[in-house]
C-alpha positions as YAML, in Angstrom:
chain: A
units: angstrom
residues:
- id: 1
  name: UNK
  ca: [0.00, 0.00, 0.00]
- id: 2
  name: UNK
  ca: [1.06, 3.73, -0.61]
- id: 3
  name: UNK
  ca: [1.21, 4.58, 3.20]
- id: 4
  name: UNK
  ca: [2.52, 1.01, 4.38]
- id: 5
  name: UNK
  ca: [6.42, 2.55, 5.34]
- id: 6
  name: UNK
  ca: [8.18, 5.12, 6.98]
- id: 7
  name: UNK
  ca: [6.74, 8.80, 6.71]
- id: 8
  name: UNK
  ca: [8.28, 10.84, 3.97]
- id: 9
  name: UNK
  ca: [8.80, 13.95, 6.24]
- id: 10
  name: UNK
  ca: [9.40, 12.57, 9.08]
- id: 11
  name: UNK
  ca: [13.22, 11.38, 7.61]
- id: 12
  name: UNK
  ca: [13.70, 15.40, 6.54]
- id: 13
  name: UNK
  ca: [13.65, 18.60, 8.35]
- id: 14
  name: UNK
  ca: [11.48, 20.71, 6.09]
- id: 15
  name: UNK
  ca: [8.97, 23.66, 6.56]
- id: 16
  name: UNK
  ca: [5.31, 21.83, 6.29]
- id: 17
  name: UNK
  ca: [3.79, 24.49, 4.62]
- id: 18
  name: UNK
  ca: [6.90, 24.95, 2.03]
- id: 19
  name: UNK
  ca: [6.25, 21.01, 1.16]
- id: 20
  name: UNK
  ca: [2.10, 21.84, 1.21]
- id: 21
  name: UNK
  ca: [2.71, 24.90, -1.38]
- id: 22
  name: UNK
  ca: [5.47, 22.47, -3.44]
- id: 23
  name: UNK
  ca: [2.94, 19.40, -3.84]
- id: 24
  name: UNK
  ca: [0.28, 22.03, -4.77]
- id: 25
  name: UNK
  ca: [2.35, 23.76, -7.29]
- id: 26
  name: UNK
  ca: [2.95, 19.60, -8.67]
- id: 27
  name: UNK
  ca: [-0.92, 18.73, -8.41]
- id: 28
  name: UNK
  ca: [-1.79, 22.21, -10.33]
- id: 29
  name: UNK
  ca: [1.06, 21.59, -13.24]
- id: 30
  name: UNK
  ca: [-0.62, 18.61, -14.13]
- id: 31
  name: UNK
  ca: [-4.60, 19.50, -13.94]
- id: 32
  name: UNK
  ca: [-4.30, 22.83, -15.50]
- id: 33
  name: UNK
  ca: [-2.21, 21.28, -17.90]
- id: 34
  name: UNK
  ca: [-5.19, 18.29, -18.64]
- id: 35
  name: UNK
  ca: [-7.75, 20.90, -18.39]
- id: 36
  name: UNK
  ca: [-5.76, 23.07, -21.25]
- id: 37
  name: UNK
  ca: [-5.29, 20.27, -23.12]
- id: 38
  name: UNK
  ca: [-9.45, 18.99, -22.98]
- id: 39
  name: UNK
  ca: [-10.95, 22.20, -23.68]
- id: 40
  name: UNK
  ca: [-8.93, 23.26, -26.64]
- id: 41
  name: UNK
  ca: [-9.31, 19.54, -28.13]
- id: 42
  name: UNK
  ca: [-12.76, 19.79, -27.99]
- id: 43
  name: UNK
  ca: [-12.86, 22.90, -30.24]
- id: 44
  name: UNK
  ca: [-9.92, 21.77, -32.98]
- id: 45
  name: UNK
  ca: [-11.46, 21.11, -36.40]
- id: 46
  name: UNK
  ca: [-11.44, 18.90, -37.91]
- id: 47
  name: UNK
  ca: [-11.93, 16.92, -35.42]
- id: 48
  name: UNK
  ca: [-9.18, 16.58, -33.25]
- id: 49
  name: UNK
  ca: [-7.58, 12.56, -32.68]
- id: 50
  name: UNK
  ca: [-6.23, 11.88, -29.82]
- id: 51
  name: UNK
  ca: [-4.13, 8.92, -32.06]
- id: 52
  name: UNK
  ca: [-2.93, 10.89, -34.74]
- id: 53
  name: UNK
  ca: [-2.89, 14.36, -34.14]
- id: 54
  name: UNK
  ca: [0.08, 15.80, -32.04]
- id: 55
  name: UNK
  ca: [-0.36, 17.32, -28.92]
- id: 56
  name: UNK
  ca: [1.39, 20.91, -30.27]
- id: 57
  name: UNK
  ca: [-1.18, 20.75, -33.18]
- id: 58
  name: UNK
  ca: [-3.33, 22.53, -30.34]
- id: 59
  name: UNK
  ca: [-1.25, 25.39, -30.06]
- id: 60
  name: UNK
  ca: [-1.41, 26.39, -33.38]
- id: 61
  name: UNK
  ca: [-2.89, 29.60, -33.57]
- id: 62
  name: UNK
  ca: [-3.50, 29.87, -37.93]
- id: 63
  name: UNK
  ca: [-6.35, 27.68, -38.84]
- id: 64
  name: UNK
  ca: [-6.11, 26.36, -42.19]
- id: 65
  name: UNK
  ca: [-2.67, 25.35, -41.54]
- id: 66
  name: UNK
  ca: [-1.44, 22.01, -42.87]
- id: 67
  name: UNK
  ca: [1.73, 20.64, -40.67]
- id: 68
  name: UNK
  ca: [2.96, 17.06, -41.66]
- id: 69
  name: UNK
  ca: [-0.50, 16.54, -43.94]
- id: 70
  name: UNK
  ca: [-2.47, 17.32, -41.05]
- id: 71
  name: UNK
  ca: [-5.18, 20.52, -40.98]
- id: 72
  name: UNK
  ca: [-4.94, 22.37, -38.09]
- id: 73
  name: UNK
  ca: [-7.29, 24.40, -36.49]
- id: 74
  name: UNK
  ca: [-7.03, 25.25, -33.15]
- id: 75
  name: UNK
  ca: [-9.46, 28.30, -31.71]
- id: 76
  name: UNK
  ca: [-8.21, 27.79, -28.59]
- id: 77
  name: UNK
  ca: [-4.21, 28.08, -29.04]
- id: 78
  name: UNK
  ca: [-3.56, 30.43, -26.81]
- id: 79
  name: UNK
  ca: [-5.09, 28.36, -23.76]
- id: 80
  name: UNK
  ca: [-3.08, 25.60, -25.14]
- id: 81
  name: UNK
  ca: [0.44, 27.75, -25.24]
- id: 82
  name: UNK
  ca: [-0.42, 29.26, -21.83]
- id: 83
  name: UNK
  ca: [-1.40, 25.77, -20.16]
- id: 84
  name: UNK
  ca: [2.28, 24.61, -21.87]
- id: 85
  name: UNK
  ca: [3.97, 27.80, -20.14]
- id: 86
  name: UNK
  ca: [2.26, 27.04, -16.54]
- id: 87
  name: UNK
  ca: [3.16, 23.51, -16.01]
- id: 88
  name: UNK
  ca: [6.58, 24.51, -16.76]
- id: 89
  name: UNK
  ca: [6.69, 27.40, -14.24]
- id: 90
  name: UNK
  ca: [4.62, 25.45, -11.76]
- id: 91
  name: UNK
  ca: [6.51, 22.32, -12.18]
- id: 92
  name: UNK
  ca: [10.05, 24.30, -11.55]
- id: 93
  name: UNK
  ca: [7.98, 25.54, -8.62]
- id: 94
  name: UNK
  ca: [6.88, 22.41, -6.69]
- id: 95
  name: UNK
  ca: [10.47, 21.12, -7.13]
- id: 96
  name: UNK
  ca: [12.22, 24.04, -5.38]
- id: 97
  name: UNK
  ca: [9.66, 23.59, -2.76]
- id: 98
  name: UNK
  ca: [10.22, 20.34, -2.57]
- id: 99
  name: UNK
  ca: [14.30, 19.73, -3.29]
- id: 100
  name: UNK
  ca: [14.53, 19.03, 0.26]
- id: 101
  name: UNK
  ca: [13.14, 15.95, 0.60]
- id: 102
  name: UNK
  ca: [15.53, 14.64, -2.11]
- id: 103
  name: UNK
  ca: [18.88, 13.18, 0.09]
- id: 104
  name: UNK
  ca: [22.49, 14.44, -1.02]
- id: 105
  name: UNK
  ca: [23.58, 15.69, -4.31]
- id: 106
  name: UNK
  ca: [20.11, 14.01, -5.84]
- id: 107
  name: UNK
  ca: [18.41, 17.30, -5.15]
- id: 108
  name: UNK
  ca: [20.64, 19.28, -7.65]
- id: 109
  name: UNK
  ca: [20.52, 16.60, -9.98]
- id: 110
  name: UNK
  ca: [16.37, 16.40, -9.67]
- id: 111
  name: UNK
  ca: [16.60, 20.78, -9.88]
- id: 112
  name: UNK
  ca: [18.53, 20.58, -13.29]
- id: 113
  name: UNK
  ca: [15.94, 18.43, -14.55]
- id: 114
  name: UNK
  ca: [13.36, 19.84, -13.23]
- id: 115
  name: UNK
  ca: [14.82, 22.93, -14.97]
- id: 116
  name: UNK
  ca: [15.23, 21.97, -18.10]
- id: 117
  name: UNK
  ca: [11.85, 20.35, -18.43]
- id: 118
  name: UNK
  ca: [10.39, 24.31, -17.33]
- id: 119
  name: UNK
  ca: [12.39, 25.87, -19.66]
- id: 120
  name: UNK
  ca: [11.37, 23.19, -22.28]
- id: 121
  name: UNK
  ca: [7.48, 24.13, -21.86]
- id: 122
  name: UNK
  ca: [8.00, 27.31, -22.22]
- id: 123
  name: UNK
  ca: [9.83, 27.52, -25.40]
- id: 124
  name: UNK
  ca: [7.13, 24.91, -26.60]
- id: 125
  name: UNK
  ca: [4.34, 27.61, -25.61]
- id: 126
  name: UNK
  ca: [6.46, 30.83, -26.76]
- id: 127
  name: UNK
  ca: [7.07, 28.75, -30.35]
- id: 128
  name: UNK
  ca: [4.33, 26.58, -31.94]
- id: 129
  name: UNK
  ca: [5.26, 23.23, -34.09]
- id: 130
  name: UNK
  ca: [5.06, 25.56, -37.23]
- id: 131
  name: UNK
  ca: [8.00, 28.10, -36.48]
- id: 132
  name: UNK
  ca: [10.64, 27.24, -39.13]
- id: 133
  name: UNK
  ca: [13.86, 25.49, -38.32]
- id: 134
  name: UNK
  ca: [17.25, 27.49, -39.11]
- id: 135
  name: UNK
  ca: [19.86, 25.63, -41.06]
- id: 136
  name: UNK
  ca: [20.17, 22.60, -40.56]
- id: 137
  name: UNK
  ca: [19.37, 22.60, -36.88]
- id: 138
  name: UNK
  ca: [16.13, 20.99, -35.42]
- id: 139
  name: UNK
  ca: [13.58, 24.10, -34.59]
- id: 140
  name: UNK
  ca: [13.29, 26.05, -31.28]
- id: 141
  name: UNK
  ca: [9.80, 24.09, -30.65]
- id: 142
  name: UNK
  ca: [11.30, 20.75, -31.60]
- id: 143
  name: UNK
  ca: [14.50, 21.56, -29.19]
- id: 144
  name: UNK
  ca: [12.10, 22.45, -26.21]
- id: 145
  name: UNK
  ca: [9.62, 19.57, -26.84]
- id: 146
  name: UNK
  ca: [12.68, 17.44, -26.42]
- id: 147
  name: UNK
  ca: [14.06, 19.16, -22.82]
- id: 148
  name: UNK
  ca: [10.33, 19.21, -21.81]
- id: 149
  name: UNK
  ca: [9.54, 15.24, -22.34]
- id: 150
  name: UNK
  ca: [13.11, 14.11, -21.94]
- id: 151
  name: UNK
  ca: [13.75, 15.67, -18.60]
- id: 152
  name: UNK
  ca: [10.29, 15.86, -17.31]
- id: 153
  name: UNK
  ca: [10.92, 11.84, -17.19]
- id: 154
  name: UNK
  ca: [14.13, 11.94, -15.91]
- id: 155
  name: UNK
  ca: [12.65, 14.33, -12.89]
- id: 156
  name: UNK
  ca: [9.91, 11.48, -12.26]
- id: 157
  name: UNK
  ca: [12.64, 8.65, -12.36]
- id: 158
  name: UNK
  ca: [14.51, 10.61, -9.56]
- id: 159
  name: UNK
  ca: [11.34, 11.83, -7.71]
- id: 160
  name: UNK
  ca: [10.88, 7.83, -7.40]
- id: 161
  name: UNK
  ca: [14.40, 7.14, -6.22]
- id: 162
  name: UNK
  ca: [14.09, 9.60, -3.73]
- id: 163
  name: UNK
  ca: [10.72, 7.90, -2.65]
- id: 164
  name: UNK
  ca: [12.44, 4.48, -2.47]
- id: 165
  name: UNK
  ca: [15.44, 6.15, -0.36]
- id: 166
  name: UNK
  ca: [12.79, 7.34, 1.89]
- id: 167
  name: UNK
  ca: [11.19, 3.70, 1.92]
- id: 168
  name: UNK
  ca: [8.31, 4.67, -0.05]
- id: 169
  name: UNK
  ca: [8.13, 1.52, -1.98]
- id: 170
  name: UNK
  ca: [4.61, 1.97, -4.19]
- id: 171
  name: UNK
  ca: [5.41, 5.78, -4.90]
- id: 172
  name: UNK
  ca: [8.79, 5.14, -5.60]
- id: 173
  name: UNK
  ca: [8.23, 2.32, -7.97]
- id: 174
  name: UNK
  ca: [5.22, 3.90, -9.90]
- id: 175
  name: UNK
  ca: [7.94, 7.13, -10.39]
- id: 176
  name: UNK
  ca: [10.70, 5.12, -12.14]
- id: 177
  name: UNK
  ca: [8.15, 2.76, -14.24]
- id: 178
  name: UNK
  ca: [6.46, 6.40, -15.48]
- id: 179
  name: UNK
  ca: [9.82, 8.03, -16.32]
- id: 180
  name: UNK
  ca: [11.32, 4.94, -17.98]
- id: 181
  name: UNK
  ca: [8.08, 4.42, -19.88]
- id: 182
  name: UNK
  ca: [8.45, 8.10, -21.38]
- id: 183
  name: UNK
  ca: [11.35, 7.87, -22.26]
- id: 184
  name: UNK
  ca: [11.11, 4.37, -24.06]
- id: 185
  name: UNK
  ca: [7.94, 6.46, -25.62]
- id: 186
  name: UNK
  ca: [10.36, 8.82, -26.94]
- id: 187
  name: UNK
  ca: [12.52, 6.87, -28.71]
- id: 188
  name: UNK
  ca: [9.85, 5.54, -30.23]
- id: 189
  name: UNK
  ca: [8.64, 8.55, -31.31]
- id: 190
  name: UNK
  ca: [11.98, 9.71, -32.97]
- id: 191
  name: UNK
  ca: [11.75, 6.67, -35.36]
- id: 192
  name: UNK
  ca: [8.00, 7.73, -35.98]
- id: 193
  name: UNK
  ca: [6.34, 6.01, -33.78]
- id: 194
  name: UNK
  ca: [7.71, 2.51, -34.88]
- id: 195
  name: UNK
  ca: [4.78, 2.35, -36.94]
- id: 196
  name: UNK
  ca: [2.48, 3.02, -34.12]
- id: 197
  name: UNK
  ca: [-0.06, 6.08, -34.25]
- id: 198
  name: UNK
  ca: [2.70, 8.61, -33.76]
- id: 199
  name: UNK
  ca: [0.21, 10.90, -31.50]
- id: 200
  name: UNK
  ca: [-0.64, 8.01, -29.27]
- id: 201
  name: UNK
  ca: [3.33, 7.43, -29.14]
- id: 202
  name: UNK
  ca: [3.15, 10.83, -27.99]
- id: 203
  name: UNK
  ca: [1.07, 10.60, -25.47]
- id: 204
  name: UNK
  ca: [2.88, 7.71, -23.88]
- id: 205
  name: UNK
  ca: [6.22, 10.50, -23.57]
- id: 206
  name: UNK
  ca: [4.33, 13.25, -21.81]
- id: 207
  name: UNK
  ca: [1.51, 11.62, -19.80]
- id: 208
  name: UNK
  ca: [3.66, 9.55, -17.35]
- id: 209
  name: UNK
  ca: [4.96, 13.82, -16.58]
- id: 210
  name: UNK
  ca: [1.62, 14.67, -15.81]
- id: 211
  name: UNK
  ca: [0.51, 11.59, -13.81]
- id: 212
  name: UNK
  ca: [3.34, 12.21, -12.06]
- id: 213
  name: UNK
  ca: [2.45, 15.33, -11.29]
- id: 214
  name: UNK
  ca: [-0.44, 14.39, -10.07]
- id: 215
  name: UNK
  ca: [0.34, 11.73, -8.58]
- id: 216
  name: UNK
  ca: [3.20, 12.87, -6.09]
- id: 217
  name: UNK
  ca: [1.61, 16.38, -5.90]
- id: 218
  name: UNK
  ca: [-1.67, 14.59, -3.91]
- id: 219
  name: UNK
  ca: [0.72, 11.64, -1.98]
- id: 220
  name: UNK
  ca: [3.10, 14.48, -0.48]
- id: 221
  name: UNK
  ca: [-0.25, 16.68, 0.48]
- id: 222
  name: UNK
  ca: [-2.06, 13.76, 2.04]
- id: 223
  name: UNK
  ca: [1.14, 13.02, 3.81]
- id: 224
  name: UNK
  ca: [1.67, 16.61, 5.32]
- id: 225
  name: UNK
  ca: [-1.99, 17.13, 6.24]
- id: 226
  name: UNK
  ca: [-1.64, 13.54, 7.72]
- id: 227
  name: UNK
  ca: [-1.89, 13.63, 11.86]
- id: 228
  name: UNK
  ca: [1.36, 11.42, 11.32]
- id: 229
  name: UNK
  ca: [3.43, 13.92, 9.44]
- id: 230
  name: UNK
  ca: [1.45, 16.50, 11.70]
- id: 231
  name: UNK
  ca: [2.81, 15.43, 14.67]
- id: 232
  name: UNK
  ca: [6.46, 14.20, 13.59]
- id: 233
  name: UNK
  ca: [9.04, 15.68, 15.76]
- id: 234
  name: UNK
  ca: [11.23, 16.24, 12.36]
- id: 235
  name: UNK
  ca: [9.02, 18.09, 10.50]
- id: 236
  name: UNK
  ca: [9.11, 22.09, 11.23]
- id: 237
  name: UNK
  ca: [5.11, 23.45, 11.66]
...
């Protein structure tokens, strides 16, 4: 079970509000990033396809546009570029908060990642799938779609070590299996897909992110509201 072992904070001396405010910053990176995502979907014509369509088709702003042979229409870009933008910020956030609880030199390891995968969202959001490449160098949008996917799993394969260090068995095994399955997604994506709906393939690269997100944004705030973490002697109120 997730709450069978040790208490996270009660093996670190950390604020309990800074780690509240960190695994809220985590938990909002993800939903607002879902919620982005849903809503401008639902107004992309053609009809957008979860399968084939790209996730970036949805924050491109020129309707009529055809990118790879697909139309692209997307009303709602802006929510789309925005919701990119804020789970990058917010994401960058929660792991400041939150470096403590990593043990050693993992914490500046997890912070460069954690880094890189902000600054990757935002260069996805400030430059949409369309903006030309110079030379023969991949495009701005392709470079930070690469730091944001790449490193966003690499954040959520260390967020799980650091859950196993703390004896967090469940947490810290759904972390690493969510990272590594990203970034097996993303090698499959740069041989397109391996014949595989390439949008799907996608999908499998940035979703274990965002159910990370989630899913150690609401563990670490159930733990610190918990009467156990309340209550831990380690743990400054």
């Amino acid at each position: 079970a997730l709450f069978c072992c040790t208490p996270l904070l009660q093996t670190v001396r950390v604020p309990r509000i800074r780690v509240i405010l960190g695994a809220i910053a985590l938990l909002l990176a993800g939903l607002q990033y879902l919620a982005a995502e849903t809503v401008s979907a639902a107004v992309f014509t053609p009809a957008y396809d979860y399968a084939q369509n790209y996730i970036s088709d949805l924050g491109v702003a020129d309707c009529g546009t055809v990118y790879s042979g697909r139309e692209i229409c997307s009303p709602l870009a802006g929510l789309m570029n925005v919701g990119f933008i804020a789970d990058g910020a917010l994401f960058f956030i929660g792991s400041v908060l939150l470096a403590a609880l990593f043990p050693g030199a993992l914490k500046y390891v997890f912070l460069g990642a954690a880094l890189l995968h902000g600054i990757g969202n935002v260069m996805v959001g400030l430059f949409d799938e369309t903006t030309p490449a110079v030379g023969a160098a991949p495009s701005i949008h392709v470079v930070g779609a690469l730091l944001a996917i790449l490193f966003g799993n690499v954040a959520a394969i260390l967020a799980g070590a650091s859950a196993l260090h703390h004896r967090w068995r469940a947490l810290g095994i759904a972390g690493i299996a969510l990272g590594t399955l990203g970034i097996v997604s993303l090698v499959l994506l740069g041989f397109d897909g391996a014949g595989l709906p390439e949008g799907l393939i996608e999908r499998f690269s940035v979703y274990p992110i965002t159910a990370s997100e989630i899913l150690f944004g609401v563990t670490i705030l159930v733990i610190a509201w918990s009467r156990r973490a309340a209550r831990s002697p380690r743990v400054v109120s």
